């Protein structure tokens, strides 16, 4: 059996695979995508026919199940990617603190704790940092830092990172503490990407 030496990735809340395309273009090997919505799962499978996609509620997925399916040990995964649902945090929505989707970050925390990836990346809207949602932001940051990871966060606009779309995003980046690398963000481009 041929061993794949490309960095390995699992995507939680993967949707149609926007982040997955970025990982593919950067030379990573996506092992698995998981999402609850059927239409995005179908689109993901069309876009990435060689990557398994689980149409599942993440709260029902067990860590041991994932490890067995992928034939991996705890700590072997290179990157855990998570694009949490943003509806409860978005300034375009109701910004309901009690929105149950706001607590889905706990599922990402569970996967980080269980898989112990070398790196994690969590993406969401900047509304998570603002107003009444700031408490949730602080809760997320505290939990991420308490799991043995060096964590940094940054608000970035994708238009300065070779994406032809002005979209402000909040990124949490964590690197396991036993690794000698510090989390750093790439420098933005001075020129914006246009079609």
mmCIF file of C-alpha atoms in Angstrom:
data_model
loop_
_atom_site.group_PDB
_atom_site.id
_atom_site.type_symbol
_atom_site.label_atom_id
_atom_site.label_comp_id
_atom_site.label_asym_id
_atom_site.label_seq_id
_atom_site.Cartn_x
_atom_site.Cartn_y
_atom_site.Cartn_z
ATOM 1 C CA UNK A 1 0.000 0.000 0.000
ATOM 2 C CA UNK A 2 1.306 3.439 -0.958
ATOM 3 C CA UNK A 3 1.716 5.843 1.973
ATOM 4 C CA UNK A 4 0.434 9.368 1.408
ATOM 5 C CA UNK A 5 2.992 11.862 2.733
ATOM 6 C CA UNK A 6 0.841 14.962 2.161
ATOM 7 C CA UNK A 7 -0.436 16.725 5.303
ATOM 8 C CA UNK A 8 -3.736 15.147 6.383
ATOM 9 C CA UNK A 9 -6.930 17.133 7.023
ATOM 10 C CA UNK A 10 -10.378 16.447 8.435
ATOM 11 C CA UNK A 11 -13.071 19.110 7.891
ATOM 12 C CA UNK A 12 -15.947 19.530 10.340
ATOM 13 C CA UNK A 13 -19.022 21.445 9.153
ATOM 14 C CA UNK A 14 -17.396 21.148 5.730
ATOM 15 C CA UNK A 15 -20.320 22.417 3.651
ATOM 16 C CA UNK A 16 -19.683 22.271 -0.091
ATOM 17 C CA UNK A 17 -15.921 22.294 0.453
ATOM 18 C CA UNK A 18 -14.726 25.905 0.222
ATOM 19 C CA UNK A 19 -12.003 25.331 2.816
ATOM 20 C CA UNK A 20 -11.297 21.913 1.348
ATOM 21 C CA UNK A 21 -10.413 23.507 -1.985
ATOM 22 C CA UNK A 22 -7.859 25.677 -0.203
ATOM 23 C CA UNK A 23 -6.309 22.650 1.479
ATOM 24 C CA UNK A 24 -6.231 20.778 -1.822
ATOM 25 C CA UNK A 25 -4.545 23.701 -3.596
ATOM 26 C CA UNK A 26 -1.935 23.871 -0.816
ATOM 27 C CA UNK A 27 -1.028 20.208 -1.264
ATOM 28 C CA UNK A 28 -2.926 18.629 1.621
ATOM 29 C CA UNK A 29 -4.750 15.307 1.607
ATOM 30 C CA UNK A 30 -8.298 15.566 2.926
ATOM 31 C CA UNK A 31 -9.257 12.373 4.739
ATOM 32 C CA UNK A 32 -12.876 13.142 5.608
ATOM 33 C CA UNK A 33 -15.571 15.806 5.500
ATOM 34 C CA UNK A 34 -18.563 15.858 7.859
ATOM 35 C CA UNK A 35 -21.712 17.976 7.520
ATOM 36 C CA UNK A 36 -25.364 17.688 8.545
ATOM 37 C CA UNK A 37 -26.902 19.243 5.409
ATOM 38 C CA UNK A 38 -27.552 16.908 2.494
ATOM 39 C CA UNK A 39 -27.277 19.380 -0.422
ATOM 40 C CA UNK A 40 -23.826 20.705 0.603
ATOM 41 C CA UNK A 41 -22.732 17.090 1.151
ATOM 42 C CA UNK A 42 -23.779 16.219 -2.399
ATOM 43 C CA UNK A 43 -21.904 19.266 -3.706
ATOM 44 C CA UNK A 44 -18.842 18.334 -1.653
ATOM 45 C CA UNK A 45 -18.891 14.809 -3.089
ATOM 46 C CA UNK A 46 -19.174 16.225 -6.614
ATOM 47 C CA UNK A 47 -16.275 18.629 -5.996
ATOM 48 C CA UNK A 48 -14.100 16.074 -4.195
ATOM 49 C CA UNK A 49 -15.072 12.607 -5.457
ATOM 50 C CA UNK A 50 -12.063 10.928 -3.816
ATOM 51 C CA UNK A 51 -12.755 12.316 -0.328
ATOM 52 C CA UNK A 52 -15.262 10.502 1.904
ATOM 53 C CA UNK A 53 -18.118 12.707 3.108
ATOM 54 C CA UNK A 54 -20.289 11.789 6.071
ATOM 55 C CA UNK A 55 -23.807 13.261 5.968
ATOM 56 C CA UNK A 56 -24.132 13.198 9.742
ATOM 57 C CA UNK A 57 -25.025 15.289 12.759
ATOM 58 C CA UNK A 58 -21.589 15.890 14.259
ATOM 59 C CA UNK A 59 -22.951 15.410 17.776
ATOM 60 C CA UNK A 60 -23.571 11.730 16.902
ATOM 61 C CA UNK A 61 -20.066 11.064 15.549
ATOM 62 C CA UNK A 62 -17.698 9.377 17.993
ATOM 63 C CA UNK A 63 -13.949 10.052 17.958
ATOM 64 C CA UNK A 64 -13.129 6.332 18.062
ATOM 65 C CA UNK A 65 -15.387 5.799 15.054
ATOM 66 C CA UNK A 66 -13.382 8.345 13.047
ATOM 67 C CA UNK A 67 -10.030 6.906 14.128
ATOM 68 C CA UNK A 68 -11.089 3.382 13.192
ATOM 69 C CA UNK A 69 -12.522 4.446 9.840
ATOM 70 C CA UNK A 70 -9.332 6.303 8.903
ATOM 71 C CA UNK A 71 -6.991 3.756 10.534
ATOM 72 C CA UNK A 72 -5.271 6.520 12.508
ATOM 73 C CA UNK A 73 -3.946 6.922 16.021
ATOM 74 C CA UNK A 74 -4.573 9.841 18.337
ATOM 75 C CA UNK A 75 -2.101 12.634 17.496
ATOM 76 C CA UNK A 76 -1.429 11.563 13.896
ATOM 77 C CA UNK A 77 -3.811 13.994 12.166
ATOM 78 C CA UNK A 78 -2.035 17.068 10.815
ATOM 79 C CA UNK A 79 -4.943 19.533 10.561
ATOM 80 C CA UNK A 80 -8.461 19.660 11.976
ATOM 81 C CA UNK A 81 -10.520 22.282 10.138
ATOM 82 C CA UNK A 82 -13.858 23.551 11.441
ATOM 83 C CA UNK A 83 -16.206 26.091 9.869
ATOM 84 C CA UNK A 84 -18.790 26.409 12.619
ATOM 85 C CA UNK A 85 -22.340 27.545 11.811
ATOM 86 C CA UNK A 86 -22.354 31.331 11.979
ATOM 87 C CA UNK A 87 -26.058 32.214 11.914
ATOM 88 C CA UNK A 88 -26.266 32.900 15.654
ATOM 89 C CA UNK A 89 -23.202 35.168 15.604
ATOM 90 C CA UNK A 90 -23.711 37.042 12.328
ATOM 91 C CA UNK A 91 -24.608 40.734 12.425
ATOM 92 C CA UNK A 92 -27.034 39.914 9.579
ATOM 93 C CA UNK A 93 -29.013 37.575 11.841
ATOM 94 C CA UNK A 94 -30.904 37.748 15.111
ATOM 95 C CA UNK A 95 -27.689 37.430 17.198
ATOM 96 C CA UNK A 96 -29.567 35.301 19.712
ATOM 97 C CA UNK A 97 -27.188 34.360 22.511
ATOM 98 C CA UNK A 98 -29.372 31.316 23.221
ATOM 99 C CA UNK A 99 -29.200 29.995 19.623
ATOM 100 C CA UNK A 100 -28.282 26.326 20.063
ATOM 101 C CA UNK A 101 -25.944 26.490 17.053
ATOM 102 C CA UNK A 102 -23.710 28.832 19.066
ATOM 103 C CA UNK A 103 -22.678 25.886 21.226
ATOM 104 C CA UNK A 104 -21.596 23.677 18.330
ATOM 105 C CA UNK A 105 -18.064 24.925 18.933
ATOM 106 C CA UNK A 106 -18.090 22.407 21.799
ATOM 107 C CA UNK A 107 -18.140 19.670 19.167
ATOM 108 C CA UNK A 108 -14.989 21.107 17.630
ATOM 109 C CA UNK A 109 -13.436 21.219 21.117
ATOM 110 C CA UNK A 110 -14.421 17.553 21.578
ATOM 111 C CA UNK A 111 -12.735 16.596 18.305
ATOM 112 C CA UNK A 112 -9.576 18.549 19.153
ATOM 113 C CA UNK A 113 -9.402 16.873 22.560
ATOM 114 C CA UNK A 114 -10.056 13.424 21.102
ATOM 115 C CA UNK A 115 -7.952 13.513 17.924
ATOM 116 C CA UNK A 116 -5.122 15.756 19.244
ATOM 117 C CA UNK A 117 -4.329 17.126 15.769
ATOM 118 C CA UNK A 118 -1.020 18.899 15.283
ATOM 119 C CA UNK A 119 -2.869 21.995 14.091
ATOM 120 C CA UNK A 120 -6.441 23.221 14.172
ATOM 121 C CA UNK A 121 -8.071 26.047 12.250
ATOM 122 C CA UNK A 122 -11.525 27.376 13.105
ATOM 123 C CA UNK A 123 -13.273 29.890 10.866
ATOM 124 C CA UNK A 124 -16.310 32.056 11.611
ATOM 125 C CA UNK A 125 -17.779 35.543 11.259
ATOM 126 C CA UNK A 126 -16.356 38.576 13.040
ATOM 127 C CA UNK A 127 -19.745 39.125 14.720
ATOM 128 C CA UNK A 128 -18.552 36.539 17.231
ATOM 129 C CA UNK A 129 -16.168 39.174 18.649
ATOM 130 C CA UNK A 130 -18.718 41.984 18.893
ATOM 131 C CA UNK A 131 -21.260 43.164 21.440
ATOM 132 C CA UNK A 132 -23.181 40.551 23.370
ATOM 133 C CA UNK A 133 -21.389 37.722 21.549
ATOM 134 C CA UNK A 134 -17.998 38.740 22.959
ATOM 135 C CA UNK A 135 -18.638 36.545 25.988
ATOM 136 C CA UNK A 136 -18.976 33.501 23.715
ATOM 137 C CA UNK A 137 -15.767 34.508 21.915
ATOM 138 C CA UNK A 138 -13.923 34.633 25.255
ATOM 139 C CA UNK A 139 -15.387 31.246 26.236
ATOM 140 C CA UNK A 140 -14.213 29.675 22.971
ATOM 141 C CA UNK A 141 -10.733 31.187 23.277
ATOM 142 C CA UNK A 142 -10.396 30.019 26.897
ATOM 143 C CA UNK A 143 -11.407 26.456 26.035
ATOM 144 C CA UNK A 144 -9.039 26.286 23.066
ATOM 145 C CA UNK A 145 -6.093 27.546 25.118
ATOM 146 C CA UNK A 146 -6.831 25.117 27.952
ATOM 147 C CA UNK A 147 -6.272 22.019 25.787
ATOM 148 C CA UNK A 148 -2.506 22.182 25.355
ATOM 149 C CA UNK A 149 -2.358 24.346 22.238
ATOM 150 C CA UNK A 150 -0.657 27.613 21.390
ATOM 151 C CA UNK A 151 -3.570 29.663 20.064
ATOM 152 C CA UNK A 152 -3.787 32.918 18.112
ATOM 153 C CA UNK A 153 -6.755 34.562 16.446
ATOM 154 C CA UNK A 154 -7.115 37.207 13.786
ATOM 155 C CA UNK A 155 -9.802 38.995 11.817
ATOM 156 C CA UNK A 156 -8.871 38.962 8.129
ATOM 157 C CA UNK A 157 -10.452 40.046 4.865
ATOM 158 C CA UNK A 158 -10.089 37.324 2.253
ATOM 159 C CA UNK A 159 -9.736 39.863 -0.552
ATOM 160 C CA UNK A 160 -6.144 40.424 0.630
ATOM 161 C CA UNK A 161 -5.373 36.699 0.520
ATOM 162 C CA UNK A 162 -5.891 35.922 -3.168
ATOM 163 C CA UNK A 163 -9.665 35.430 -2.942
ATOM 164 C CA UNK A 164 -11.737 37.606 -5.310
ATOM 165 C CA UNK A 165 -14.322 38.364 -2.613
ATOM 166 C CA UNK A 166 -14.371 40.965 0.144
ATOM 167 C CA UNK A 167 -15.269 38.828 3.142
ATOM 168 C CA UNK A 168 -14.177 39.542 6.707
ATOM 169 C CA UNK A 169 -13.561 36.342 8.671
ATOM 170 C CA UNK A 170 -12.430 35.435 12.167
ATOM 171 C CA UNK A 171 -9.757 32.723 12.284
ATOM 172 C CA UNK A 172 -8.578 30.767 15.329
ATOM 173 C CA UNK A 173 -5.277 28.980 14.719
ATOM 174 C CA UNK A 174 -3.814 26.485 17.183
ATOM 175 C CA UNK A 175 -0.613 24.435 17.222
ATOM 176 C CA UNK A 176 -0.050 21.623 19.710
ATOM 177 C CA UNK A 177 2.292 22.710 22.525
ATOM 178 C CA UNK A 178 4.726 19.816 22.005
ATOM 179 C CA UNK A 179 5.561 21.126 18.518
ATOM 180 C CA UNK A 180 8.301 23.750 18.090
ATOM 181 C CA UNK A 181 6.283 25.975 15.733
ATOM 182 C CA UNK A 182 4.316 29.063 16.739
ATOM 183 C CA UNK A 183 0.962 29.902 15.122
ATOM 184 C CA UNK A 184 1.451 32.693 12.591
ATOM 185 C CA UNK A 185 -0.762 34.240 9.949
ATOM 186 C CA UNK A 186 0.414 35.040 6.422
ATOM 187 C CA UNK A 187 0.952 38.669 5.540
ATOM 188 C CA UNK A 188 -1.873 40.235 3.517
ATOM 189 C CA UNK A 189 -1.217 41.269 -0.043
ATOM 190 C CA UNK A 190 -1.057 44.967 -0.845
ATOM 191 C CA UNK A 191 -3.110 44.398 -4.008
ATOM 192 C CA UNK A 192 -6.545 42.859 -3.938
ATOM 193 C CA UNK A 193 -7.514 39.834 -6.010
ATOM 194 C CA UNK A 194 -9.915 40.591 -8.880
ATOM 195 C CA UNK A 195 -11.639 38.312 -11.381
#
